[in-house]
Amino acid sequence: MPEPSIGENFDLLPLRPPQRDGTDQLKNRLIHRLMRRFFTRLFIEIYKKDKHLIDCFESLVLGPLLLLWKRPPMPPKTKISSTSERVKASSNWKKVQLSLPKHSAAVKAKILAKKTQKDLKAQDKLRSSSPGKASSSSLSQSSSSNVSCSKLQKLLLMNVKNVTSSKQTQVGKYVAIDCEMVGVGPKGSQSALARVSLVNFFGVVLLDSYVRPKEKVTDYRTWVSGIKPQHLKDARSFEEIASQVAEMIKDKVLIGHAISNDLNALLLKHPRSLIRDTSAYKPLQKIAKTRLPSLKKLTALLLKIDIQKGSHSSVDDARATMAIYRTQKNEWEAEIKKQITLRPKTEPKRTPVPANFEKAT
């Protein structure tokens, strides 16, 4: 009878006993470890003395042990074929595909835009037909606003040259602001104002200007700010821009996303009652399910528009901020009005001045 060979008749799997439950499993693990250590040392000793003795040891000792300790074979893994492999197109269908007209990227974009426009109109009709029922979708948050989602999409994608109405081109009561920064100081660790944009309630650009930083720019942050060295060559001075912005936003409702960063960059202050910060408004935080919602996320949830794909544009960000504010305008302004009416109108107490104060001094 030929002697068993490890490479031919036995699996080269590690020596493990069959799996059992309870204490038997622990005992088998311990025995398995001891056996592995023993045979490893034995192999080393045999190898030092004579390499040819290993073949005899495998056939005489390991062969019977593998029969006792051999693991049950694992079921073979079934390869899941893809749909293209499972179902192959017939020759007739391939001929039909060749005869079909291929649309260009521009045509595909137009078809997709028309489809989204139809979906938005259907959603607007559904909201108007059932105003009493609250929808669970994120777009339903703007149902109380006078402006539909499709109109706000046009506001973001508008062409400023087509605006002819004098009312739309005026500054108005509401102004949205956004700024872009560059890095100054060692390794661009500090931020400095490099571009500021203001838009009105209808998204018309009131101001869009590059600003020349006072310090040397060490990091233009082009990948996020979109600002390049040539943009700042003939840029206006910081003092000129700051004074113009201060004049334009005076007594206006100022809308921005994390607006404190923009005001700090301009070294300006604005009355708290006239500030609308879309990053700090609680209903918007609930929609985004985070305490620090990004402008990109809010625009995607409320308006179904993907912004900031590459470098940022302060004009686009200001328009997006205004559009988001307009979805919440009615509730937001009502809440502000309620807070003002409930605020106590008591003057601060003044300490009385003694009659002999002047004589004492």
CSV table of C-alpha atoms in Angstrom, one decimal:
chain,number,residue,atom,x,y,z
A,1,MET,CA,0.0,0.0,0.0
A,2,PRO,CA,1.5,3.3,-1.0
A,3,GLU,CA,2.3,5.8,1.8
A,4,PRO,CA,0.0,8.8,2.0
A,5,SER,CA,1.5,12.1,0.7
A,6,ILE,CA,0.5,15.5,2.1
A,7,GLY,CA,0.5,17.2,-1.2
A,8,GLU,CA,-1.7,14.7,-3.0
A,9,ASN,CA,-4.3,13.2,-0.6
A,10,PHE,CA,-4.6,15.8,2.2
A,11,ASP,CA,-5.6,19.4,2.4
A,12,LEU,CA,-2.9,21.8,3.4
A,13,LEU,CA,-5.2,23.5,5.9
A,14,PRO,CA,-4.0,24.3,9.4
A,15,LEU,CA,-4.4,21.5,12.0
A,16,ARG,CA,-7.7,22.3,13.6
A,17,PRO,CA,-10.2,20.0,15.3
A,18,PRO,CA,-13.8,20.0,14.3
A,19,GLN,CA,-15.7,22.9,15.9
A,20,ARG,CA,-17.8,22.0,18.9
A,21,ASP,CA,-19.7,24.0,21.5
A,22,GLY,CA,-18.9,24.7,25.2
A,23,THR,CA,-15.9,23.3,27.0
A,24,ASP,CA,-15.0,20.9,24.2
A,25,GLN,CA,-14.2,23.8,21.9
A,26,LEU,CA,-11.9,25.4,24.5
A,27,LYS,CA,-10.1,22.0,25.1
A,28,ASN,CA,-9.7,21.5,21.3
A,29,ARG,CA,-8.2,25.0,20.9
A,30,LEU,CA,-5.7,24.4,23.7
A,31,ILE,CA,-4.7,21.0,22.3
A,32,HIS,CA,-4.4,22.5,18.8
A,33,ARG,CA,-2.0,25.2,20.0
A,34,LEU,CA,0.1,22.6,21.9
A,35,MET,CA,0.3,20.3,18.9
A,36,ARG,CA,1.3,23.1,16.6
A,37,ARG,CA,4.1,24.2,18.9
A,38,PHE,CA,5.3,20.6,19.4
A,39,PHE,CA,5.4,19.7,15.7
A,40,THR,CA,7.0,23.1,14.8
A,41,ARG,CA,9.9,22.4,17.1
A,42,LEU,CA,10.1,18.8,15.9
A,43,PHE,CA,10.3,19.9,12.3
A,44,ILE,CA,13.1,22.3,13.1
A,45,GLU,CA,15.1,19.7,14.9
A,46,ILE,CA,14.7,17.1,12.1
A,47,TYR,CA,15.5,19.8,9.5
A,48,LYS,CA,18.8,20.6,11.3
A,49,LYS,CA,19.8,16.9,11.3
A,50,ASP,CA,18.7,15.7,7.9
A,51,LYS,CA,16.4,17.3,5.4
A,52,HIS,CA,15.4,13.9,3.9
A,53,LEU,CA,13.9,12.7,7.2
A,54,ILE,CA,11.1,15.3,6.8
A,55,ASP,CA,9.5,13.2,4.0
A,56,CYS,CA,9.5,10.1,6.1
A,57,PHE,CA,8.0,12.1,9.1
A,58,GLU,CA,5.2,13.5,6.9
A,59,SER,CA,4.2,10.1,5.6
A,60,LEU,CA,4.5,8.2,8.9
A,61,VAL,CA,3.3,10.7,11.5
A,62,LEU,CA,1.5,13.6,9.8
A,63,GLY,CA,-0.5,11.4,7.5
A,64,PRO,CA,-2.6,9.6,10.2
A,65,LEU,CA,-2.8,12.8,12.2
A,66,LEU,CA,-4.3,14.8,9.3
A,67,LEU,CA,-6.9,12.1,8.9
A,68,LEU,CA,-8.0,12.5,12.5
A,69,TRP,CA,-7.7,16.3,12.6
A,70,LYS,CA,-8.8,17.2,9.1
A,71,ARG,CA,-11.3,20.1,8.9
A,72,PRO,CA,-14.5,19.4,7.0
A,73,PRO,CA,-14.2,20.9,3.5
A,74,MET,CA,-15.7,24.4,3.1
A,75,PRO,CA,-18.4,24.7,0.5
A,76,PRO,CA,-17.1,26.3,-2.7
A,77,LYS,CA,-17.8,30.0,-3.2
A,78,THR,CA,-20.4,30.5,-5.9
A,79,LYS,CA,-19.4,33.2,-8.3
A,80,ILE,CA,-22.3,35.6,-8.9
A,81,SER,CA,-22.2,36.7,-12.5
A,82,SER,CA,-23.2,40.2,-13.5
A,83,THR,CA,-26.3,41.0,-15.5
A,84,SER,CA,-24.2,41.5,-18.6
A,85,GLU,CA,-22.8,37.9,-18.3
A,86,ARG,CA,-26.2,36.3,-17.5
A,87,VAL,CA,-28.2,37.9,-20.2
A,88,LYS,CA,-26.4,38.5,-23.5
A,89,ALA,CA,-27.9,40.8,-26.1
A,90,SER,CA,-29.0,39.2,-29.3
A,91,SER,CA,-27.5,40.1,-32.7
A,92,ASN,CA,-30.8,41.8,-33.7
A,93,TRP,CA,-30.8,44.1,-30.7
A,94,LYS,CA,-27.1,45.0,-31.3
A,95,LYS,CA,-28.1,46.1,-34.9
A,96,VAL,CA,-30.9,48.2,-33.5
A,97,GLN,CA,-28.6,49.9,-31.0
A,98,LEU,CA,-26.2,50.9,-33.8
A,99,SER,CA,-29.1,52.5,-35.8
A,100,LEU,CA,-30.4,54.5,-32.8
A,101,PRO,CA,-29.3,58.2,-32.7
A,102,LYS,CA,-26.7,59.1,-30.1
A,103,HIS,CA,-27.4,62.3,-28.1
A,104,SER,CA,-24.7,64.7,-27.3
A,105,ALA,CA,-23.9,65.9,-23.8
A,106,ALA,CA,-25.8,69.2,-24.4
A,107,VAL,CA,-28.9,67.4,-25.5
A,108,LYS,CA,-28.8,65.1,-22.5
A,109,ALA,CA,-28.5,68.0,-20.2
A,110,LYS,CA,-31.5,69.7,-21.8
A,111,ILE,CA,-33.6,66.5,-21.4
A,112,LEU,CA,-32.6,66.2,-17.7
A,113,ALA,CA,-33.4,69.9,-17.1
A,114,LYS,CA,-36.9,69.5,-18.6
A,115,LYS,CA,-37.5,66.4,-16.5
A,116,THR,CA,-36.5,68.1,-13.3
A,117,GLN,CA,-38.6,71.1,-14.2
A,118,LYS,CA,-41.7,68.9,-14.7
A,119,ASP,CA,-41.1,67.2,-11.3
A,120,LEU,CA,-40.8,70.5,-9.6
A,121,LYS,CA,-44.1,71.8,-11.1
A,122,ALA,CA,-45.8,68.6,-10.0
A,123,GLN,CA,-44.6,69.1,-6.5
A,124,ASP,CA,-45.8,72.7,-6.5
A,125,LYS,CA,-49.3,71.6,-7.6
A,126,LEU,CA,-49.3,68.9,-5.0
A,127,ARG,CA,-48.5,71.4,-2.2
A,128,SER,CA,-51.1,73.9,-3.4
A,129,SER,CA,-53.8,71.2,-3.6
A,130,SER,CA,-53.2,70.0,-0.1
A,131,PRO,CA,-52.0,73.0,2.0
A,132,GLY,CA,-53.2,71.5,5.3
A,133,LYS,CA,-51.2,68.3,5.1
A,134,ALA,CA,-47.5,68.5,6.1
A,135,SER,CA,-45.1,66.6,3.8
A,136,SER,CA,-42.1,64.7,5.2
A,137,SER,CA,-39.8,65.7,2.4
A,138,SER,CA,-37.3,68.4,2.8
A,139,LEU,CA,-38.8,70.5,0.0
A,140,SER,CA,-42.0,70.8,2.0
A,141,GLN,CA,-40.2,73.1,4.4
A,142,SER,CA,-40.7,75.9,1.8
A,143,SER,CA,-44.4,75.3,1.3
A,144,SER,CA,-45.4,78.4,3.4
A,145,SER,CA,-43.2,80.6,1.3
A,146,ASN,CA,-44.7,82.6,-1.5
A,147,VAL,CA,-41.9,81.5,-3.9
A,148,SER,CA,-41.9,78.1,-5.4
A,149,CYS,CA,-38.8,75.9,-5.7
A,150,SER,CA,-38.7,76.2,-9.5
A,151,LYS,CA,-38.6,80.1,-9.2
A,152,LEU,CA,-35.7,79.9,-6.7
A,153,GLN,CA,-33.9,77.6,-9.1
A,154,LYS,CA,-34.2,80.2,-11.8
A,155,LEU,CA,-32.9,82.8,-9.3
A,156,LEU,CA,-29.7,80.8,-8.8
A,157,LEU,CA,-29.3,80.0,-12.5
A,158,MET,CA,-30.4,83.4,-13.8
A,159,ASN,CA,-28.7,85.5,-16.4
A,160,VAL,CA,-28.2,89.0,-15.0
A,161,LYS,CA,-28.2,90.6,-18.5
A,162,ASN,CA,-31.9,89.6,-18.9
A,163,VAL,CA,-33.1,91.5,-15.9
A,164,THR,CA,-34.9,94.6,-17.1
A,165,SER,CA,-37.3,95.5,-14.3
A,166,SER,CA,-36.3,98.5,-12.3
A,167,LYS,CA,-37.7,97.0,-9.1
A,168,GLN,CA,-35.5,93.9,-9.5
A,169,THR,CA,-32.3,96.0,-10.0
A,170,GLN,CA,-32.8,98.1,-6.9
A,171,VAL,CA,-31.0,97.4,-3.6
A,172,GLY,CA,-34.2,96.8,-1.7
A,173,LYS,CA,-34.7,95.8,1.9
A,174,TYR,CA,-32.9,92.4,1.8
A,175,VAL,CA,-29.2,91.9,0.9
A,176,ALA,CA,-27.2,88.7,0.8
A,177,ILE,CA,-23.4,88.8,1.3
A,178,ASP,CA,-20.6,86.3,0.7
A,179,CYS,CA,-16.8,86.7,0.8
A,180,GLU,CA,-13.8,84.7,-0.5
A,181,MET,CA,-10.6,84.6,1.4
A,182,VAL,CA,-6.9,84.1,0.7
A,183,GLY,CA,-4.1,83.0,3.0
A,184,VAL,CA,-1.6,85.4,4.5
A,185,GLY,CA,1.2,85.0,7.0
A,186,PRO,CA,3.3,81.9,7.4
A,187,LYS,CA,2.1,79.0,5.2
A,188,GLY,CA,-1.2,80.9,4.6
A,189,SER,CA,-2.4,80.2,8.2
A,190,GLN,CA,-4.3,83.5,8.4
A,191,SER,CA,-7.3,84.6,6.3
A,192,ALA,CA,-7.6,87.9,4.5
A,193,LEU,CA,-10.5,89.3,2.4
A,194,ALA,CA,-10.0,88.9,-1.4
A,195,ARG,CA,-13.5,89.1,-2.9
A,196,VAL,CA,-16.9,90.4,-1.7
A,197,SER,CA,-20.2,90.0,-3.4
A,198,LEU,CA,-23.7,91.4,-2.6
A,199,VAL,CA,-27.0,90.4,-4.2
A,200,ASN,CA,-30.5,91.7,-3.7
A,201,PHE,CA,-33.7,89.8,-3.0
A,202,PHE,CA,-34.0,88.8,-6.7
A,203,GLY,CA,-30.4,87.6,-7.0
A,204,VAL,CA,-29.2,90.6,-9.0
A,205,VAL,CA,-25.6,91.5,-8.3
A,206,LEU,CA,-25.2,94.8,-6.4
A,207,LEU,CA,-21.5,94.5,-5.8
A,208,ASP,CA,-18.8,92.0,-6.9
A,209,SER,CA,-15.3,93.2,-6.5
A,210,TYR,CA,-11.8,91.8,-5.8
A,211,VAL,CA,-10.0,93.3,-2.8
A,212,ARG,CA,-6.3,93.9,-2.5
A,213,PRO,CA,-5.1,92.5,0.9
A,214,LYS,CA,-2.8,94.6,3.0
A,215,GLU,CA,-0.4,91.8,3.7
A,216,LYS,CA,1.5,89.6,1.2
A,217,VAL,CA,-0.6,86.6,0.0
A,218,THR,CA,1.2,83.3,0.7
A,219,ASP,CA,-1.7,81.0,-0.3
A,220,TYR,CA,-4.3,82.0,-2.9
A,221,ARG,CA,-6.4,78.9,-2.1
A,222,THR,CA,-7.5,78.8,-5.7
A,223,TRP,CA,-8.9,75.3,-5.4
A,224,VAL,CA,-11.6,76.6,-3.0
A,225,SER,CA,-11.7,80.4,-3.5
A,226,GLY,CA,-11.2,80.5,-7.3
A,227,ILE,CA,-8.9,83.5,-6.8
A,228,LYS,CA,-5.7,83.7,-8.9
A,229,PRO,CA,-2.8,86.2,-8.7
A,230,GLN,CA,-4.0,88.2,-11.8
A,231,HIS,CA,-7.3,88.9,-10.1
A,232,LEU,CA,-5.6,90.9,-7.3
A,233,LYS,CA,-3.3,93.0,-9.5
A,234,ASP,CA,-5.7,95.9,-10.1
A,235,ALA,CA,-8.0,95.1,-7.2
A,236,ARG,CA,-9.5,97.9,-5.1
A,237,SER,CA,-8.2,98.8,-1.7
A,238,PHE,CA,-9.7,97.3,1.5
A,239,GLU,CA,-10.8,100.7,2.9
A,240,GLU,CA,-12.7,101.6,-0.2
A,241,ILE,CA,-14.6,98.3,-0.4
A,242,ALA,CA,-15.3,98.2,3.4
A,243,SER,CA,-16.8,101.7,3.3
A,244,GLN,CA,-18.9,100.9,0.2
A,245,VAL,CA,-20.3,97.7,1.8
A,246,ALA,CA,-21.1,99.5,5.0
A,247,GLU,CA,-23.1,102.1,3.1
A,248,MET,CA,-25.0,99.5,1.1
A,249,ILE,CA,-26.0,97.3,4.0
A,250,LYS,CA,-27.0,100.2,6.3
A,251,ASP,CA,-30.5,99.6,7.7
A,252,LYS,CA,-30.9,96.5,5.5
A,253,VAL,CA,-31.7,92.9,6.5
A,254,LEU,CA,-28.4,91.2,5.9
A,255,ILE,CA,-28.5,87.5,4.9
A,256,GLY,CA,-25.4,85.2,4.9
A,257,HIS,CA,-24.1,81.8,5.7
A,258,ALA,CA,-21.8,81.9,8.8
A,259,ILE,CA,-22.1,85.7,8.3
A,260,SER,CA,-19.9,86.5,11.3
A,261,ASN,CA,-16.8,85.4,9.2
A,262,ASP,CA,-17.8,87.9,6.4
A,263,LEU,CA,-18.4,90.8,8.8
A,264,ASN,CA,-15.1,90.1,10.7
A,265,ALA,CA,-13.2,90.0,7.4
A,266,LEU,CA,-14.7,93.4,6.5
A,267,LEU,CA,-14.2,94.7,10.1
A,268,LEU,CA,-17.8,95.7,10.1
A,269,LYS,CA,-20.7,95.4,12.6
A,270,HIS,CA,-24.4,95.1,11.9
A,271,PRO,CA,-27.4,95.2,14.2
A,272,ARG,CA,-28.3,91.7,15.5
A,273,SER,CA,-32.0,92.2,14.7
A,274,LEU,CA,-31.1,92.7,11.0
A,275,ILE,CA,-28.9,89.7,10.6
A,276,ARG,CA,-30.2,86.4,9.2
A,277,ASP,CA,-27.6,83.6,9.4
A,278,THR,CA,-28.7,80.5,7.5
A,279,SER,CA,-26.1,78.4,9.3
A,280,ALA,CA,-27.6,79.2,12.8
A,281,TYR,CA,-31.3,79.1,12.0
A,282,LYS,CA,-32.7,76.1,13.9
A,283,PRO,CA,-35.4,74.9,11.4
A,284,LEU,CA,-32.6,74.7,8.7
A,285,GLN,CA,-30.4,72.8,11.2
A,286,LYS,CA,-33.3,70.3,11.6
A,287,ILE,CA,-33.6,69.9,7.9
A,288,ALA,CA,-29.9,69.2,7.5
A,289,LYS,CA,-29.9,67.1,10.7
A,290,THR,CA,-26.7,68.8,12.0
A,291,ARG,CA,-25.9,71.9,14.1
A,292,LEU,CA,-23.5,73.2,11.5
A,293,PRO,CA,-25.2,72.7,8.1
A,294,SER,CA,-23.1,73.6,5.0
A,295,LEU,CA,-24.4,75.9,2.3
A,296,LYS,CA,-23.9,73.1,-0.2
A,297,LYS,CA,-26.0,70.6,1.8
A,298,LEU,CA,-28.9,73.1,2.4
A,299,THR,CA,-29.0,74.0,-1.3
A,300,ALA,CA,-29.1,70.4,-2.3
A,301,LEU,CA,-31.9,69.6,0.2
A,302,LEU,CA,-34.1,72.6,-0.3
A,303,LEU,CA,-33.5,73.5,-4.0
A,304,LYS,CA,-32.2,70.3,-5.5
A,305,ILE,CA,-29.2,72.2,-6.9
A,306,ASP,CA,-25.6,71.0,-6.6
A,307,ILE,CA,-23.3,74.0,-6.0
A,308,GLN,CA,-19.6,74.4,-5.2
A,309,LYS,CA,-18.6,71.5,-7.5
A,310,GLY,CA,-15.1,73.0,-8.0
A,311,SER,CA,-13.9,76.3,-6.7
A,312,HIS,CA,-16.4,78.6,-4.9
A,313,SER,CA,-18.0,81.6,-6.4
A,314,SER,CA,-19.1,84.3,-3.9
A,315,VAL,CA,-21.9,85.4,-6.3
A,316,ASP,CA,-23.3,81.9,-6.5
A,317,ASP,CA,-23.0,81.4,-2.8
A,318,ALA,CA,-24.7,84.7,-2.1
A,319,ARG,CA,-27.6,83.8,-4.4
A,320,ALA,CA,-27.9,80.4,-2.9
A,321,THR,CA,-28.0,82.0,0.6
A,322,MET,CA,-30.8,84.4,-0.5
A,323,ALA,CA,-32.8,81.5,-2.1
A,324,ILE,CA,-32.5,79.4,1.1
A,325,TYR,CA,-33.6,82.4,3.1
A,326,ARG,CA,-36.6,83.0,0.9
A,327,THR,CA,-37.8,79.4,1.5
A,328,GLN,CA,-38.0,80.3,5.2
A,329,LYS,CA,-38.8,84.0,5.0
A,330,ASN,CA,-42.4,84.1,6.3
A,331,GLU,CA,-41.7,81.9,9.4
A,332,TRP,CA,-38.4,83.5,10.1
A,333,GLU,CA,-39.6,87.1,10.0
A,334,ALA,CA,-42.7,86.2,12.1
A,335,GLU,CA,-40.4,84.7,14.7
A,336,ILE,CA,-38.2,87.8,14.7
A,337,LYS,CA,-41.2,90.1,15.0
A,338,LYS,CA,-42.5,88.0,17.9
A,339,GLN,CA,-39.2,88.3,19.8
A,340,ILE,CA,-39.1,92.0,19.3
A,341,THR,CA,-42.7,92.5,20.7
A,342,LEU,CA,-42.0,90.2,23.7
A,343,ARG,CA,-38.7,92.1,24.5
A,344,PRO,CA,-39.1,94.3,27.6
A,345,LYS,CA,-38.9,98.0,26.8
A,346,THR,CA,-37.4,99.1,30.1
A,347,GLU,CA,-34.5,101.5,30.3
A,348,PRO,CA,-31.5,100.5,32.2
A,349,LYS,CA,-31.4,101.8,35.8
A,350,ARG,CA,-29.0,104.8,36.3
A,351,THR,CA,-27.2,105.4,39.6
A,352,PRO,CA,-28.4,108.7,41.1
A,353,VAL,CA,-25.7,111.4,41.2
A,354,PRO,CA,-25.3,113.0,44.6
A,355,ALA,CA,-26.1,116.7,45.0
A,356,ASN,CA,-22.7,117.6,46.4
A,357,PHE,CA,-20.8,115.7,43.6
A,358,GLU,CA,-19.4,118.8,41.9
A,359,LYS,CA,-18.4,120.3,45.2
A,360,ALA,CA,-16.7,117.1,46.3
A,361,THR,CA,-14.6,117.1,43.1
